[in-house]
Amino acid sequence: MPPPADAPRLDRFSLPDAAGHFGSYGGVFVPETLMTALQELAAAYELARKDPSFQAELRHHLKEFAGRPTELYLAERLTQHCGGAKIYLKREDLLHTGAHKINNALAQALLARRMGKRRIIAETGAGQHGVATAAACAKFGLECVVYMGAHDMERQALNVFRMRLMGAEVRGVEAGQKTLKEAINEAMRDWVTNVRNTHYILGTAYGSHPYPMMVRDFHRVIGQEAREQILAREGRLPDELIACVGGGSNAIGLFFEFLEEPGVRLTGVEAGGRSLTRGEHAARFAGGRLGVLQGCKTFLLQDADGQIELTHSVSAGLDYAAVGPEHAFYRDRGRIDFASASDDEVLATFQLCSRLEGIIPALESTHALVHAVKRAQALSRDKIIIVNLSGRGDKDVQHVAQLLGATA
Ligand SMILES: *Cc1c(COP(=O)(O)O)cnc(C)c1O
């Protein structure tokens, strides 16, 4: 969808404004006790982003510890199978700890050290952000406390063990649904109490300013690399980029570099769950509306009274009631399109990609693959699609085996 003819020219660097607004989305919605911490963080980040020595140090660790740059890989057999556009995979699954999340965790740990804060807290749902944060903290010798819903701790026992192996303390949260939303509440409570020596490493492009901007910036490297790689390989820009959207960090990281390229279609894929009826999915743009949750004004799944609705997805990483504010903004402008993939489609494509490519994708990333397969089939062979393979599926194989009734 092209932007309306009267829309001002897009300048991706003009957002957010100084108060963290992406148009009518974003902002800062926290108790007064956290305002100082957020302002201090915004100021420290502003200095760091302009400081060549911070950027150089970050680049060094991203290379040596995390394993950047990641390959842009032509999925030949998947492409053949679809019979249309070429499908390239941006291999964030090859990063240390198995997903894109390490880009942000490493960068924020460096920033915390620079701010003189030696205690780190984080929230985690499936455990991927917790594992990335625990790894970064071990590397820099920082104390690490990870909040995790008690229910998630049961479901993701292996990731709990990984975090503890790397020296993190994992605190179970017994409130409410005992999942991600409650873990974030608890992390914010800790931050209010311990803000003098503590930095909160939020795991996605969500929350109060400066988090959505900062987390986006720390993932922009994905799109910067992809742009260079596709130009070197194909001599031109791709026709379409596809990424899954939980909070939105891997997607905005890939998309940002291409926002002002009108010839490149950008599509985010949300969790379609069991169906698009209330409580059965996490597709915020298919049933959500404007509201405020955990510090941020954005699209969210809520009932008539504004209470947050239950969500469901086969992938824990996409199972959240709200979406990052920058995505809501660009959707309104018609610059980023959104689609959803159902649990069943995801299970089928998880197996398809494993069998055809020898690559087991994370269930989250598989949502993007589902849509990419549909698009590749619809497009001609001279078109190019890049899919962000945000993580690897090793963490998911046991869950999938159970769902398929196999033994593992
Ligand atoms: C956490 C996670 C996601 C979802 O988070 P975003 O911030 O939307 O990127 C997607 N893929 C993987 C592999 C994840 O671990």
Short mmCIF file of C-alpha atoms and ligand atoms in Angstrom, two decimals:
data_model
loop_
_atom_site.label_atom_id
_atom_site.label_comp_id
_atom_site.label_asym_id
_atom_site.label_seq_id
_atom_site.Cartn_x
_atom_site.Cartn_y
_atom_site.Cartn_z
CA MET A 1 0.00 0.00 0.00
CA PRO A 2 1.60 3.36 -1.01
CA PRO A 3 1.51 6.17 1.56
CA PRO A 4 -1.24 8.77 1.05
CA ALA A 5 -0.24 11.39 -1.52
CA ASP A 6 -0.34 14.21 1.02
CA ALA A 7 1.88 12.38 3.55
CA PRO A 8 5.13 14.22 4.36
CA ARG A 9 8.29 12.58 3.05
CA LEU A 10 9.44 9.74 5.23
CA ASP A 11 12.50 10.41 7.37
CA ARG A 12 13.25 7.34 9.42
CA PHE A 13 15.67 9.21 11.64
CA SER A 14 13.09 11.78 12.74
CA LEU A 15 11.42 9.21 15.01
CA PRO A 16 10.82 9.06 17.85
CA ASP A 17 10.54 12.69 18.98
CA ALA A 18 12.36 13.83 22.13
CA ALA A 19 9.56 12.47 24.33
CA GLY A 20 9.61 9.10 22.61
CA HIS A 21 6.55 9.45 20.40
CA PHE A 22 6.16 7.65 17.10
CA GLY A 23 3.22 9.78 15.97
CA SER A 24 0.46 8.96 18.43
CA TYR A 25 2.24 5.83 19.72
CA GLY A 26 5.03 5.25 22.25
CA GLY A 27 5.82 7.80 24.94
CA VAL A 28 6.45 7.29 28.65
CA PHE A 29 3.72 5.88 30.89
CA VAL A 30 5.34 4.93 34.18
CA PRO A 31 5.05 5.80 37.87
CA GLU A 32 6.91 8.96 38.81
CA THR A 33 9.51 6.88 40.66
CA LEU A 34 10.80 5.57 37.33
CA MET A 35 10.89 8.87 35.45
CA THR A 36 14.35 9.78 36.71
CA ALA A 37 15.77 6.39 35.77
CA LEU A 38 14.35 6.61 32.24
CA GLN A 39 15.62 10.15 31.77
CA GLU A 40 19.07 9.17 33.01
CA LEU A 41 19.06 6.20 30.63
CA ALA A 42 17.96 8.34 27.68
CA ALA A 43 20.74 10.83 28.38
CA ALA A 44 23.40 8.10 28.76
CA TYR A 45 22.27 6.43 25.56
CA GLU A 46 22.30 9.72 23.66
CA LEU A 47 25.97 10.19 24.59
CA ALA A 48 26.89 6.57 23.89
CA ARG A 49 25.30 6.44 20.44
CA LYS A 50 27.38 9.43 19.34
CA ASP A 51 30.57 8.13 20.93
CA PRO A 52 32.83 6.37 18.41
CA SER A 53 34.59 4.44 21.18
CA PHE A 54 31.30 2.96 22.43
CA GLN A 55 30.32 2.00 18.89
CA ALA A 56 33.74 0.49 18.20
CA GLU A 57 33.68 -1.53 21.40
CA LEU A 58 30.17 -2.77 20.61
CA ARG A 59 31.23 -3.79 17.09
CA HIS A 60 34.18 -5.67 18.54
CA HIS A 61 32.02 -7.71 20.95
CA LEU A 62 29.33 -8.34 18.34
CA LYS A 63 32.00 -9.85 16.14
CA GLU A 64 34.08 -11.80 18.63
CA PHE A 65 31.46 -12.86 21.16
CA ALA A 66 28.19 -12.93 19.22
CA GLY A 67 29.48 -14.00 15.80
CA ARG A 68 28.58 -11.09 13.49
CA PRO A 69 28.24 -10.61 10.62
CA THR A 70 25.67 -13.37 10.05
CA GLU A 71 25.32 -14.96 6.61
CA LEU A 72 22.67 -14.04 4.09
CA TYR A 73 21.86 -17.51 2.84
CA LEU A 74 20.03 -18.50 -0.34
CA ALA A 75 17.51 -21.19 0.62
CA GLU A 76 17.81 -23.05 -2.68
CA ARG A 77 15.60 -26.04 -2.06
CA LEU A 78 12.89 -24.01 -0.34
CA THR A 79 12.99 -21.63 -3.31
CA GLN A 80 12.71 -24.57 -5.74
CA HIS A 81 9.86 -26.01 -3.73
CA CYS A 82 7.91 -22.74 -3.99
CA GLY A 83 8.69 -22.29 -7.68
CA GLY A 84 8.72 -18.48 -7.55
CA ALA A 85 10.77 -15.72 -5.92
CA LYS A 86 14.20 -16.44 -4.47
CA ILE A 87 14.15 -16.81 -0.69
CA TYR A 88 17.19 -15.58 1.24
CA LEU A 89 17.53 -16.20 4.98
CA LYS A 90 19.28 -13.68 7.23
CA ARG A 91 20.92 -16.14 9.59
CA GLU A 92 20.46 -14.57 13.03
CA ASP A 93 19.96 -18.15 14.22
CA LEU A 94 23.72 -18.60 13.96
CA LEU A 95 24.47 -16.00 16.64
CA HIS A 96 25.75 -17.00 20.06
CA THR A 97 22.86 -18.09 22.34
CA GLY A 98 20.76 -18.83 19.24
CA ALA A 99 18.83 -15.70 18.34
CA HIS A 100 19.04 -12.00 17.49
CA LYS A 101 18.48 -11.11 21.16
CA ILE A 102 22.21 -11.11 21.93
CA ASN A 103 22.66 -7.94 19.77
CA ASN A 104 20.60 -5.95 22.25
CA ALA A 105 21.66 -7.74 25.44
CA LEU A 106 25.36 -7.17 24.73
CA ALA A 107 24.82 -3.52 23.82
CA GLN A 108 22.73 -2.72 26.89
CA ALA A 109 25.19 -4.53 29.17
CA LEU A 110 27.97 -2.34 27.75
CA LEU A 111 25.82 0.74 28.30
CA ALA A 112 25.10 -0.30 31.90
CA ARG A 113 28.81 -0.74 32.58
CA ARG A 114 29.42 2.70 31.11
CA MET A 115 26.74 4.11 33.44
CA GLY A 116 28.49 2.52 36.41
CA LYS A 117 25.62 0.11 37.07
CA ARG A 118 26.89 -3.32 37.95
CA ARG A 119 23.58 -5.01 38.69
CA ILE A 120 21.40 -6.08 35.76
CA ILE A 121 17.78 -7.19 35.80
CA ALA A 122 15.76 -8.56 32.89
CA GLU A 123 12.42 -10.17 32.12
CA THR A 124 12.08 -13.29 30.03
CA GLY A 125 9.21 -15.29 28.57
CA ALA A 126 10.53 -18.37 26.81
CA GLY A 127 13.95 -17.70 28.25
CA GLN A 128 15.78 -16.54 25.11
CA HIS A 129 16.27 -12.96 26.27
CA GLY A 130 17.17 -14.22 29.74
CA VAL A 131 19.83 -16.50 28.31
CA ALA A 132 21.27 -13.73 26.12
CA THR A 133 21.34 -11.35 29.09
CA ALA A 134 22.91 -13.95 31.38
CA ALA A 135 25.62 -14.56 28.79
CA ALA A 136 26.36 -10.84 28.38
CA CYS A 137 26.49 -10.36 32.16
CA ALA A 138 28.83 -13.32 32.63
CA LYS A 139 31.10 -11.89 29.96
CA PHE A 140 31.27 -8.45 31.58
CA GLY A 141 31.23 -9.67 35.18
CA LEU A 142 27.88 -8.06 36.03
CA GLU A 143 25.39 -9.35 38.59
CA CYS A 144 22.30 -10.67 36.82
CA VAL A 145 18.74 -11.27 38.06
CA VAL A 146 16.14 -12.57 35.60
CA TYR A 147 12.41 -12.46 36.32
CA MET A 148 10.40 -15.26 34.76
CA GLY A 149 6.80 -16.39 35.22
CA ALA A 150 6.59 -19.58 37.27
CA HIS A 151 4.57 -21.21 34.52
CA ASP A 152 7.22 -20.34 31.93
CA MET A 153 9.93 -21.70 34.23
CA GLU A 154 8.24 -25.09 34.11
CA ARG A 155 7.77 -25.00 30.36
CA GLN A 156 11.31 -23.79 29.70
CA ALA A 157 13.28 -25.63 32.38
CA LEU A 158 16.31 -26.02 30.13
CA ASN A 159 16.68 -22.27 29.63
CA VAL A 160 16.36 -21.76 33.40
CA PHE A 161 19.27 -24.15 33.85
CA ARG A 162 21.28 -22.38 31.13
CA MET A 163 20.83 -19.01 32.85
CA ARG A 164 21.84 -20.44 36.21
CA LEU A 165 24.88 -22.13 34.67
CA MET A 166 26.01 -18.71 33.47
CA GLY A 167 25.66 -17.29 36.95
CA ALA A 168 22.28 -15.56 36.73
CA GLU A 169 19.73 -15.69 39.51
CA VAL A 170 16.31 -16.66 38.10
CA ARG A 171 13.38 -15.44 40.17
CA GLY A 172 10.01 -17.10 39.56
CA VAL A 173 6.94 -14.85 39.48
CA GLU A 174 3.78 -16.37 40.91
CA ALA A 175 1.33 -13.55 40.13
CA GLY A 176 -1.52 -13.69 37.61
CA GLN A 177 -0.93 -15.93 34.60
CA LYS A 178 2.66 -16.53 35.76
CA THR A 179 4.04 -15.62 32.34
CA LEU A 180 5.83 -12.76 30.55
CA LYS A 181 3.52 -9.87 31.45
CA GLU A 182 3.87 -10.60 35.17
CA ALA A 183 7.64 -11.00 34.82
CA ILE A 184 7.85 -7.49 33.31
CA ASN A 185 5.77 -6.05 36.17
CA GLU A 186 8.12 -7.64 38.69
CA ALA A 187 11.24 -6.40 36.89
CA MET A 188 9.84 -2.85 36.90
CA ARG A 189 9.12 -3.16 40.63
CA ASP A 190 12.72 -4.23 41.26
CA TRP A 191 14.00 -1.34 39.14
CA VAL A 192 12.05 1.24 41.14
CA THR A 193 13.59 -0.11 44.35
CA ASN A 194 17.19 -0.55 43.17
CA VAL A 195 17.57 2.05 40.47
CA ARG A 196 20.81 3.52 41.87
CA ASN A 197 22.94 0.48 41.04
CA THR A 198 20.65 -1.39 38.63
CA HIS A 199 20.01 -1.29 34.90
CA TYR A 200 16.95 -3.00 33.42
CA ILE A 201 17.75 -4.72 30.10
CA LEU A 202 14.39 -4.86 28.34
CA GLY A 203 14.32 -7.52 25.63
CA THR A 204 12.34 -6.02 22.77
CA ALA A 205 11.50 -2.77 20.98
CA TYR A 206 8.80 -1.99 23.49
CA GLY A 207 8.13 -0.18 26.77
CA SER A 208 8.78 3.45 27.67
CA HIS A 209 11.17 5.76 25.86
CA PRO A 210 14.10 5.29 25.28
CA TYR A 211 13.67 1.50 25.07
CA PRO A 212 11.82 1.18 21.73
CA MET A 213 14.36 3.45 20.05
CA MET A 214 17.41 2.04 21.78
CA VAL A 215 16.54 -1.61 21.18
CA ARG A 216 15.75 -0.79 17.54
CA ASP A 217 19.13 0.88 17.11
CA PHE A 218 20.94 -2.10 18.61
CA HIS A 219 19.32 -4.39 16.02
CA ARG A 220 19.80 -2.10 13.02
CA VAL A 221 22.98 -4.00 12.24
CA ILE A 222 20.76 -6.80 10.87
CA GLY A 223 19.39 -4.62 8.07
CA GLN A 224 22.70 -2.85 7.46
CA GLU A 225 24.42 -6.16 6.84
CA ALA A 226 21.52 -7.53 4.78
CA ARG A 227 21.58 -4.49 2.51
CA GLU A 228 25.29 -4.80 1.81
CA GLN A 229 25.06 -8.55 1.36
CA ILE A 230 22.18 -8.53 -1.11
CA LEU A 231 23.80 -5.73 -3.14
CA ALA A 232 27.03 -7.73 -3.31
CA ARG A 233 25.22 -10.92 -4.23
CA GLU A 234 22.42 -9.76 -6.54
CA GLY A 235 23.47 -6.24 -7.48
CA ARG A 236 20.14 -4.81 -6.38
CA LEU A 237 17.81 -4.35 -3.42
CA PRO A 238 15.30 -7.10 -2.54
CA ASP A 239 11.61 -6.85 -3.45
CA GLU A 240 10.30 -7.86 -0.07
CA LEU A 241 11.48 -8.28 3.54
CA ILE A 242 9.58 -10.52 5.95
CA ALA A 243 10.05 -10.86 9.72
CA CYS A 244 8.03 -12.13 12.65
CA VAL A 245 6.78 -9.58 15.18
CA GLY A 246 6.52 -10.20 18.91
CA GLY A 247 7.50 -6.88 20.47
CA GLY A 248 9.02 -6.10 17.11
CA SER A 249 12.80 -5.95 17.60
CA ASN A 250 14.08 -8.37 14.97
CA ALA A 251 11.62 -6.96 12.43
CA ILE A 252 12.45 -3.28 12.94
CA GLY A 253 16.15 -4.21 13.02
CA LEU A 254 15.87 -5.69 9.54
CA PHE A 255 13.39 -3.14 8.14
CA PHE A 256 14.90 0.13 9.37
CA GLU A 257 17.58 0.40 6.70
CA PHE A 258 14.93 -0.05 3.98
CA LEU A 259 12.12 2.19 5.29
CA GLU A 260 12.90 4.88 2.74
CA GLU A 261 13.17 2.46 -0.21
CA PRO A 262 9.68 2.51 -1.72
CA GLY A 263 10.50 -0.46 -3.96
CA VAL A 264 11.05 -2.76 -0.98
CA ARG A 265 7.89 -4.17 0.55
CA LEU A 266 8.07 -4.73 4.32
CA THR A 267 5.85 -7.30 6.01
CA GLY A 268 5.62 -8.20 9.68
CA VAL A 269 4.04 -11.50 10.67
CA GLU A 270 2.15 -11.90 13.93
CA ALA A 271 1.05 -15.01 15.80
CA GLY A 272 -2.27 -16.21 14.38
CA GLY A 273 -2.49 -18.93 17.06
CA ARG A 274 -5.37 -21.39 16.88
CA SER A 275 -7.67 -18.87 15.19
CA LEU A 276 -8.21 -15.13 15.03
CA THR A 277 -11.00 -15.23 17.62
CA ARG A 278 -10.47 -13.49 20.97
CA GLY A 279 -8.06 -15.22 23.32
CA GLU A 280 -6.81 -17.65 20.68
CA HIS A 281 -4.00 -15.59 19.10
CA ALA A 282 -1.54 -12.72 19.55
CA ALA A 283 -2.18 -10.79 16.32
CA ARG A 284 -2.53 -7.27 17.72
CA PHE A 285 -3.35 -5.78 14.34
CA ALA A 286 -6.14 -8.32 13.89
CA GLY A 287 -8.39 -7.46 16.80
CA GLY A 288 -6.38 -5.03 18.90
CA ARG A 289 -6.90 -1.31 19.47
CA LEU A 290 -5.15 1.66 21.02
CA GLY A 291 -4.30 1.38 24.70
CA VAL A 292 -1.50 1.60 27.25
CA LEU A 293 0.40 -1.40 28.58
CA GLN A 294 3.65 -1.55 30.54
CA GLY A 295 4.80 1.96 29.82
CA CYS A 296 3.77 2.27 26.18
CA LYS A 297 0.83 3.52 24.12
CA THR A 298 0.19 1.18 21.23
CA PHE A 299 -2.05 -1.44 19.65
CA LEU A 300 -3.05 -4.06 22.13
CA LEU A 301 -5.46 -6.92 22.66
CA GLN A 302 -7.96 -5.84 25.30
CA ASP A 303 -11.58 -6.36 26.21
CA ALA A 304 -14.32 -3.69 26.19
CA ASP A 305 -13.20 -2.49 29.66
CA GLY A 306 -9.56 -2.17 28.63
CA GLN A 307 -8.49 -5.31 30.50
CA ILE A 308 -5.67 -7.15 28.74
CA GLU A 309 -6.93 -10.19 26.91
CA LEU A 310 -5.41 -13.64 27.12
CA THR A 311 -3.21 -14.49 24.18
CA HIS A 312 -2.06 -17.74 22.66
CA SER A 313 0.69 -18.79 20.28
CA VAL A 314 2.61 -21.98 19.65
CA SER A 315 5.71 -19.78 20.01
CA ALA A 316 6.31 -18.19 23.40
CA GLY A 317 8.35 -15.36 21.86
CA LEU A 318 5.37 -13.93 19.96
CA ASP A 319 2.84 -14.47 22.72
CA TYR A 320 2.37 -10.91 24.01
CA ALA A 321 -0.72 -8.67 24.00
CA ALA A 322 1.00 -5.50 22.73
CA VAL A 323 3.19 -4.54 19.78
CA GLY A 324 6.11 -2.10 19.55
CA PRO A 325 5.01 1.51 18.87
CA GLU A 326 7.15 2.02 15.77
CA HIS A 327 5.33 -0.82 14.02
CA ALA A 328 1.95 0.71 14.85
CA PHE A 329 3.15 4.01 13.38
CA TYR A 330 4.41 2.56 10.10
CA ARG A 331 1.34 0.38 9.71
CA ASP A 332 -0.87 3.50 9.87
CA ARG A 333 1.27 5.06 7.15
CA GLY A 334 0.97 1.98 4.99
CA ARG A 335 4.73 1.47 5.07
CA ILE A 336 4.79 -1.85 6.95
CA ASP A 337 2.16 -4.46 6.12
CA PHE A 338 1.09 -7.10 8.61
CA ALA A 339 -0.01 -10.68 8.19
CA SER A 340 -0.42 -13.58 10.58
CA ALA A 341 0.48 -17.27 10.54
CA SER A 342 -1.50 -19.92 12.39
CA ASP A 343 -0.04 -22.55 14.73
CA ASP A 344 -0.85 -25.28 12.20
CA GLU A 345 0.85 -23.45 9.34
CA VAL A 346 3.87 -22.89 11.57
CA LEU A 347 4.16 -26.57 12.53
CA ALA A 348 4.01 -27.60 8.87
CA THR A 349 6.60 -25.05 7.73
CA PHE A 350 8.88 -25.85 10.70
CA GLN A 351 9.13 -29.38 9.30
CA LEU A 352 9.35 -28.21 5.68
CA CYS A 353 12.30 -25.90 6.32
CA SER A 354 14.08 -28.52 8.44
CA ARG A 355 13.68 -31.17 5.76
CA LEU A 356 14.50 -29.04 2.72
CA GLU A 357 17.24 -26.85 4.13
CA GLY A 358 18.79 -28.74 7.03
CA ILE A 359 17.98 -25.69 9.15
CA ILE A 360 15.64 -26.01 12.13
CA PRO A 361 14.10 -22.56 12.59
CA ALA A 362 12.75 -21.14 15.84
CA LEU A 363 8.94 -21.35 15.98
CA GLU A 364 8.89 -17.54 16.10
CA SER A 365 10.95 -17.20 12.92
CA THR A 366 8.84 -19.90 11.27
CA HIS A 367 5.91 -17.44 11.27
CA ALA A 368 7.92 -15.29 8.85
CA LEU A 369 8.77 -18.37 6.77
CA VAL A 370 5.08 -19.31 6.45
CA HIS A 371 4.36 -15.94 4.89
CA ALA A 372 7.52 -16.05 2.76
CA VAL A 373 6.46 -19.36 1.21
CA LYS A 374 3.08 -17.87 0.26
CA ARG A 375 4.70 -14.76 -1.22
CA ALA A 376 7.38 -16.71 -3.10
CA GLN A 377 4.67 -18.82 -4.70
CA ALA A 378 2.82 -15.67 -5.78
CA LEU A 379 5.88 -13.86 -7.18
CA SER A 380 7.93 -14.58 -10.31
CA ARG A 381 11.39 -16.13 -10.29
CA ASP A 382 13.17 -12.82 -10.83
CA LYS A 383 11.91 -11.46 -7.49
CA ILE A 384 13.87 -11.57 -4.24
CA ILE A 385 12.60 -12.06 -0.69
CA ILE A 386 14.70 -11.79 2.47
CA VAL A 387 13.37 -13.51 5.59
CA ASN A 388 14.79 -12.74 9.00
CA LEU A 389 15.59 -16.13 10.50
CA SER A 390 15.57 -14.59 13.98
CA GLY A 391 16.53 -17.73 15.89
CA ARG A 392 17.24 -21.43 15.80
CA GLY A 393 14.71 -24.08 16.72
CA ASP A 394 16.77 -26.30 19.01
CA LYS A 395 14.84 -24.85 21.95
CA ASP A 396 11.57 -25.91 20.30
CA VAL A 397 12.16 -29.48 19.18
CA GLN A 398 10.82 -31.11 22.33
CA HIS A 399 7.67 -28.99 22.25
CA VAL A 400 7.11 -29.74 18.56
CA ALA A 401 7.69 -33.45 19.12
CA GLN A 402 4.94 -33.41 21.75
CA LEU A 403 2.58 -31.50 19.46
CA LEU A 404 3.22 -33.92 16.61
CA GLY A 405 2.77 -36.91 18.89
CA ALA A 406 6.30 -38.09 18.21
CA THR A 407 8.82 -39.08 20.87
CA ALA A 408 11.89 -36.98 21.56
C1 LIG B 1 12.09 -13.22 21.27
C2 LIG B 1 12.09 -13.72 19.89
C3 LIG B 1 11.29 -13.14 18.88
C4 LIG B 1 10.28 -12.06 19.15
O1 LIG B 1 10.81 -10.85 19.56
P1 LIG B 1 10.91 -9.56 18.64
O2 LIG B 1 11.30 -8.50 19.58
O3 LIG B 1 9.57 -9.33 18.01
O4 LIG B 1 11.95 -9.84 17.62
C5 LIG B 1 11.40 -13.62 17.59
N1 LIG B 1 12.24 -14.63 17.28
C6 LIG B 1 13.01 -15.22 18.22
C7 LIG B 1 13.91 -16.34 17.81
C8 LIG B 1 12.97 -14.79 19.54
O5 LIG B 1 13.74 -15.40 20.46
#
